[in-house]
């Protein structure tokens, strides 16, 4: 079966006014549109366009609960969540839990009687949340993980030199550099000091970083880090997460690049439009750059803060126009499909339920039992019994599939 689905974009303040509307080919609402959820997560389950096809169920979550064998096969739930994400301004610095951490955290907060929709709740379900994002815009900017400490120390010393040359105070920046150097790069300890600042140097750090960043010339080796400080400082003035950002890798994706975020990795999306797929979870531990609930001790407990390079996930070109992005997780993989009208149709095998979203053109998808015509901005849920799909037309599509 091909079940057409839709949803209302989430109106988080960091969202873009135009990006999601333009991608879907509809008029913008005038307010921010941050995320379009395509899936069955209870936080925002997709609507079913024609409930007569699903026994009257009006959301994908409702239908799966009522008829799981038809909807998802042997599974009891849809294991992935597909999102269109449009960041006009930076998102929070955050980490996601492992499967074991999510299960124990969810059970603990249930036992404590914390409502699922409580603003201070950390664990809203019992699933881990690995995720990847495919850059749809010309570029996509993010912070990912902890960078090499020697690089961070070099940047901090550069800020100190630039500040002293401009006759600015740099004692707080010197304090952070000295702490990292003396503690052999103990990032967890540094994060605790930065995110829960008790000392005067920690409290003064952000103001000094912003002041020095304003003096850095565009051609300087410090320009990229100064840009990060100024971007975050203009959006979240005085936020301690601005200091944390200098401990992290700055990543710039080009269109078609894919960034994978495993559990425990500190990250923040800064700007851009992307297709994001993840395990079906909404578990987020935030540490800064947000007005939402922050739980620094829990973030420090579950995070993985070993320095490392960002994981840019290579695609596997399985056929002309078909590229699979398969992280080492069982819940999902993302397939990018470009079909051209003057070429033979493409074929795609599925191993379970799927969701397809069209971002350009239109195409006909023929399954084992039924078919559907998709066009720009439309999405369909595909049941497992369709199995082998043939795609004809002239279109660009994204398929969310279960992992192998």
XYZ file of C-alpha atoms in Angstrom:
404
model
C 0.000 0.000 0.000
C 0.972 3.599 -0.636
C -0.526 5.865 2.035
C -0.155 9.599 1.463
C 0.898 11.462 4.610
C 1.491 15.062 5.622
C 2.199 17.125 8.723
C 2.335 20.682 10.004
C 5.886 22.030 10.327
C 7.099 22.620 13.877
C 7.343 26.340 14.569
C 10.485 26.425 16.721
C 11.992 29.912 16.884
C 15.222 28.864 15.126
C 13.359 27.754 11.996
C 13.415 29.379 8.571
C 10.421 31.345 7.312
C 10.912 30.279 3.690
C 13.072 27.142 3.328
C 10.566 24.355 4.065
C 7.734 26.162 2.277
C 9.922 26.695 -0.796
C 11.007 23.053 -0.799
C 7.382 21.909 -0.665
C 6.200 24.450 -3.230
C 3.694 26.129 -0.900
C 3.236 29.654 0.426
C 5.080 30.458 3.663
C 2.978 31.104 6.753
C 4.970 34.140 7.823
C 6.272 32.390 10.932
C 9.293 30.128 11.438
C 9.073 26.556 10.154
C 11.838 24.475 11.705
C 11.035 20.783 11.191
C 8.562 18.739 9.167
C 8.170 15.334 10.830
C 7.354 12.352 8.616
C 6.786 9.305 10.773
C 4.825 7.926 13.699
C 6.568 9.449 16.714
C 3.862 10.451 19.230
C 5.351 13.931 19.525
C 4.040 14.811 16.056
C 2.724 11.812 14.085
C 2.074 12.329 10.388
C -1.514 12.812 9.266
C -3.076 10.357 6.836
C -4.550 12.223 3.879
C -7.263 9.629 3.164
C -8.251 7.766 6.349
C -10.596 5.498 4.383
C -7.457 3.649 3.239
C -6.441 2.917 6.837
C -9.683 1.829 8.451
C -10.450 5.342 9.649
C -7.101 5.961 11.363
C -6.210 9.629 10.978
C -2.517 9.495 11.940
C 0.254 7.100 11.040
C 0.805 6.286 14.719
C -2.876 5.431 15.182
C -2.899 3.127 12.150
C 0.293 1.308 13.170
C -1.121 0.743 16.661
C -4.385 -0.627 15.222
C -2.923 -2.776 12.426
C 0.827 -3.244 12.932
C 1.140 -6.315 10.702
C -0.210 -4.493 7.654
C 1.575 -1.229 8.378
C 5.030 -2.333 9.530
C 5.136 -6.123 9.121
C 6.839 -8.092 11.877
C 7.752 -4.921 13.753
C 5.483 -3.396 16.365
C 6.464 0.170 15.512
C 8.140 2.287 12.852
C 11.831 2.375 13.853
C 12.798 5.633 12.130
C 11.694 9.251 11.858
C 12.332 11.359 8.746
C 12.491 15.137 9.074
C 12.964 18.147 6.858
C 15.077 20.499 9.008
C 15.530 24.203 8.245
C 17.794 26.184 10.585
C 17.790 29.946 10.171
C 19.610 30.413 13.485
C 21.651 27.956 15.587
C 20.076 25.088 17.502
C 21.101 24.110 21.018
C 24.316 22.317 21.936
C 23.086 18.823 22.733
C 23.726 15.095 22.957
C 21.490 12.060 22.500
C 21.570 8.967 24.739
C 22.554 5.401 23.914
C 19.874 2.708 23.906
C 20.739 1.618 27.454
C 20.878 5.206 28.739
C 17.507 5.984 27.156
C 15.836 2.928 28.648
C 17.116 3.591 32.158
C 16.467 7.337 31.949
C 12.924 6.847 30.651
C 12.136 4.324 33.389
C 13.658 6.574 36.060
C 11.648 9.630 35.051
C 8.468 7.543 34.801
C 9.083 6.274 38.335
C 9.561 9.863 39.484
C 6.164 10.737 38.031
C 7.451 13.357 35.582
C 4.788 13.895 32.867
C 5.904 13.063 29.326
C 5.159 16.606 28.198
C 6.855 18.308 31.169
C 9.343 20.974 30.005
C 12.019 19.626 32.373
C 11.694 16.027 31.169
C 14.891 14.650 29.556
C 13.712 11.237 28.330
C 10.424 11.282 26.420
C 10.780 7.714 25.138
C 13.012 4.679 25.665
C 14.937 4.813 22.368
C 18.414 5.959 21.462
C 18.692 8.671 18.809
C 21.528 8.263 16.328
C 20.903 10.555 13.375
C 22.255 11.693 10.035
C 21.574 14.800 8.004
C 21.824 15.209 4.215
C 22.639 18.741 3.075
C 19.889 19.942 0.702
C 20.843 23.633 0.634
C 24.023 24.933 -0.972
C 25.734 24.622 2.402
C 24.927 23.444 5.921
C 26.893 24.497 8.996
C 27.227 22.551 12.232
C 29.330 21.955 15.319
C 30.246 18.294 15.815
C 32.148 16.640 18.632
C 35.315 17.719 20.414
C 38.202 18.771 18.212
C 41.864 18.070 18.846
C 42.888 19.856 22.040
C 46.114 21.163 20.504
C 44.002 22.932 17.853
C 41.754 24.462 20.502
C 44.778 25.646 22.505
C 46.249 27.212 19.364
C 42.993 29.090 18.731
C 42.738 30.283 22.330
C 46.326 31.530 22.258
C 45.535 33.319 19.005
C 42.574 35.019 20.688
C 44.831 36.007 23.595
C 47.395 37.557 21.247
C 44.701 39.376 19.249
C 43.073 40.668 22.412
C 46.300 41.908 23.917
C 47.202 43.627 20.643
C 43.853 45.442 20.840
C 44.401 46.226 24.546
C 41.439 44.061 25.586
C 41.110 41.949 28.713
C 42.004 38.299 28.087
C 42.420 36.865 31.588
C 39.383 34.566 31.232
C 40.629 33.221 27.891
C 44.046 32.670 29.482
C 42.304 30.843 32.344
C 40.580 28.414 29.938
C 43.760 27.774 27.941
C 45.708 27.197 31.144
C 43.056 24.835 32.489
C 43.009 22.711 29.320
C 46.801 22.635 29.218
C 47.232 21.791 32.909
C 44.555 19.089 32.893
C 45.860 17.443 29.716
C 42.737 18.243 27.765
C 40.179 16.973 30.287
C 37.228 18.207 28.265
C 34.528 16.874 30.581
C 35.938 18.912 33.458
C 36.265 21.996 31.250
C 32.669 21.604 30.065
C 31.456 21.431 33.648
C 33.269 24.688 34.426
C 31.969 26.408 31.283
C 28.345 25.282 31.400
C 27.876 25.769 35.138
C 30.214 28.723 35.700
C 30.950 29.398 39.349
C 34.247 31.260 38.998
C 34.717 34.830 37.828
C 36.956 33.802 34.867
C 34.298 31.426 33.554
C 31.624 34.089 33.879
C 33.766 36.616 31.994
C 34.899 34.246 29.246
C 32.078 34.798 26.753
C 32.275 38.595 26.927
C 36.028 38.492 26.293
C 35.690 36.034 23.395
C 33.068 38.227 21.711
C 35.117 41.385 22.226
C 38.229 39.809 20.710
C 36.265 38.221 17.836
C 35.167 41.683 16.713
C 38.833 42.612 16.149
C 39.715 39.573 13.996
C 40.172 40.377 10.304
C 38.447 38.226 7.637
C 41.769 36.932 6.309
C 43.074 35.831 9.696
C 43.612 32.194 10.620
C 41.217 32.931 13.492
C 38.423 34.140 11.187
C 36.432 30.895 11.190
C 36.409 30.651 14.988
C 35.709 34.360 15.361
C 32.750 33.951 13.005
C 31.409 31.130 15.194
C 31.719 33.269 18.330
C 30.014 36.268 16.709
C 27.208 34.169 15.202
C 26.393 32.547 18.525
C 26.941 35.768 20.457
C 24.408 37.640 18.328
C 21.804 34.889 18.731
C 22.390 33.907 22.365
C 24.120 36.868 24.065
C 26.148 35.811 27.090
C 25.313 32.118 26.747
C 28.068 29.864 28.185
C 27.640 27.581 25.172
C 29.610 30.148 23.166
C 32.756 29.118 25.025
C 31.931 25.443 24.527
C 31.700 25.998 20.761
C 35.444 26.727 20.621
C 36.113 23.211 21.912
C 34.143 21.709 19.013
C 34.742 20.935 15.339
C 33.140 23.444 12.959
C 31.720 21.594 9.942
C 30.568 22.981 6.601
C 28.650 20.563 4.391
C 28.103 21.102 0.673
C 24.940 19.961 -1.083
C 24.853 16.158 -1.059
C 27.191 15.762 1.923
C 25.945 13.651 4.830
C 26.919 14.068 8.493
C 26.333 11.215 10.963
C 25.858 11.888 14.683
C 26.242 8.799 16.935
C 24.898 8.735 20.469
C 26.849 10.770 23.011
C 28.426 13.169 20.501
C 28.073 16.845 21.386
C 26.665 18.750 18.418
C 24.700 21.778 17.257
C 23.268 22.608 13.839
C 23.960 26.240 12.951
C 22.265 26.951 9.618
C 20.977 25.309 6.473
C 18.323 22.999 5.034
C 18.652 19.242 5.322
C 16.882 15.896 5.228
C 17.393 14.300 8.618
C 16.719 10.688 9.558
C 17.058 9.162 13.002
C 15.845 6.411 15.253
C 12.276 7.321 16.210
C 13.067 9.253 19.365
C 12.870 12.741 20.825
C 15.451 12.299 23.594
C 17.647 15.394 23.819
C 20.042 16.520 26.578
C 20.817 20.218 26.111
C 23.777 22.134 27.470
C 23.561 25.611 25.988
C 22.372 27.930 23.204
C 18.724 27.488 24.128
C 15.901 28.786 26.277
C 14.649 25.214 26.772
C 15.431 22.936 29.711
C 19.147 22.373 30.343
C 20.496 19.488 32.422
C 24.268 19.862 32.481
C 25.009 17.013 34.948
C 23.029 14.518 32.858
C 24.620 15.759 29.633
C 28.075 15.307 31.151
C 27.127 11.844 32.421
C 25.981 10.421 29.084
C 28.224 12.346 26.683
C 31.295 11.012 24.881
C 33.923 13.745 24.907
C 36.962 12.131 23.321
C 38.408 14.346 20.560
C 37.635 13.098 17.062
C 36.892 14.119 13.499
C 33.347 14.588 12.172
C 31.828 11.488 10.566
C 31.029 12.399 6.962
C 29.140 9.352 5.730
C 30.031 8.229 2.193
C 27.195 7.151 -0.055
C 27.021 3.811 -1.815
C 26.001 4.290 -5.449
C 23.977 1.117 -6.023
C 22.762 2.220 -9.468
C 22.790 5.304 -11.654
C 20.807 7.893 -9.715
C 20.438 5.790 -6.545
C 22.707 6.467 -3.551
C 22.350 4.737 -0.183
C 23.614 6.210 3.075
C 23.812 3.388 5.601
C 25.209 4.085 9.070
C 25.958 1.162 11.343
C 22.566 1.218 13.068
C 19.632 -1.167 12.514
C 16.834 1.406 12.546
C 17.376 3.331 9.332
C 19.149 4.221 6.156
C 18.561 7.099 3.739
C 18.371 6.673 -0.031
C 18.680 9.610 -2.424
C 17.101 9.021 -5.829
C 17.333 11.155 -8.972
C 15.304 9.783 -11.872
C 15.410 11.386 -15.319
C 12.598 11.094 -17.815
C 14.750 10.169 -20.811
C 16.475 7.305 -18.980
C 15.150 3.878 -17.955
C 13.320 3.740 -14.628
C 15.129 2.931 -11.397
C 14.553 0.040 -9.020
C 14.809 0.062 -5.243
C 14.487 -2.879 -2.861
C 12.963 -2.319 0.573
C 13.358 -4.536 3.639
C 10.344 -3.231 5.538
C 8.244 -0.072 5.795
C 9.443 3.034 3.959
C 8.654 6.724 3.605
C 9.263 8.643 0.379
C 9.394 12.431 0.114
C 9.661 14.256 -3.219
C 11.642 17.501 -3.349
C 11.596 18.109 -7.118
C 9.554 17.065 -10.151
C 7.156 14.150 -10.213
C 7.435 10.388 -10.575
C 5.399 7.204 -10.626
C 6.373 4.528 -8.118
C 5.231 0.987 -8.874
C 5.349 -1.508 -6.040
C 4.613 -5.226 -6.037
C 0.893 -4.599 -5.408
C 0.064 -0.932 -5.955
C 1.469 2.283 -7.375
C 1.474 5.981 -6.528
C 2.316 9.239 -8.258
C 4.442 11.579 -6.186
C 5.242 15.218 -6.847
C 7.129 18.040 -5.192
C 6.279 18.403 -1.518
C 4.266 15.171 -1.231
C 5.110 12.189 0.979
C 3.914 8.584 1.088
C 4.220 5.788 3.609
C 4.969 2.483 1.861
C 3.992 -0.789 3.525
C 6.449 -3.716 3.635
C 4.469 -5.871 1.192
C 5.378 -3.591 -1.726
C 9.023 -4.774 -1.398
C 10.480 -3.947 -4.818
C 9.834 -0.442 -6.150
C 10.219 0.820 -9.721
C 10.515 4.585 -10.127
C 9.811 6.377 -13.423
C 9.589 10.079 -14.209
C 11.709 13.146 -13.676
C 12.193 13.782 -9.981
C 14.439 13.965 -6.933
C 13.273 11.890 -3.985
C 14.405 10.752 -0.547
C 13.496 7.319 0.794
C 13.669 6.492 4.490
C 14.183 2.745 4.903
C 14.873 0.385 7.765
C 18.540 -0.548 8.151
C 20.053 -3.871 7.162
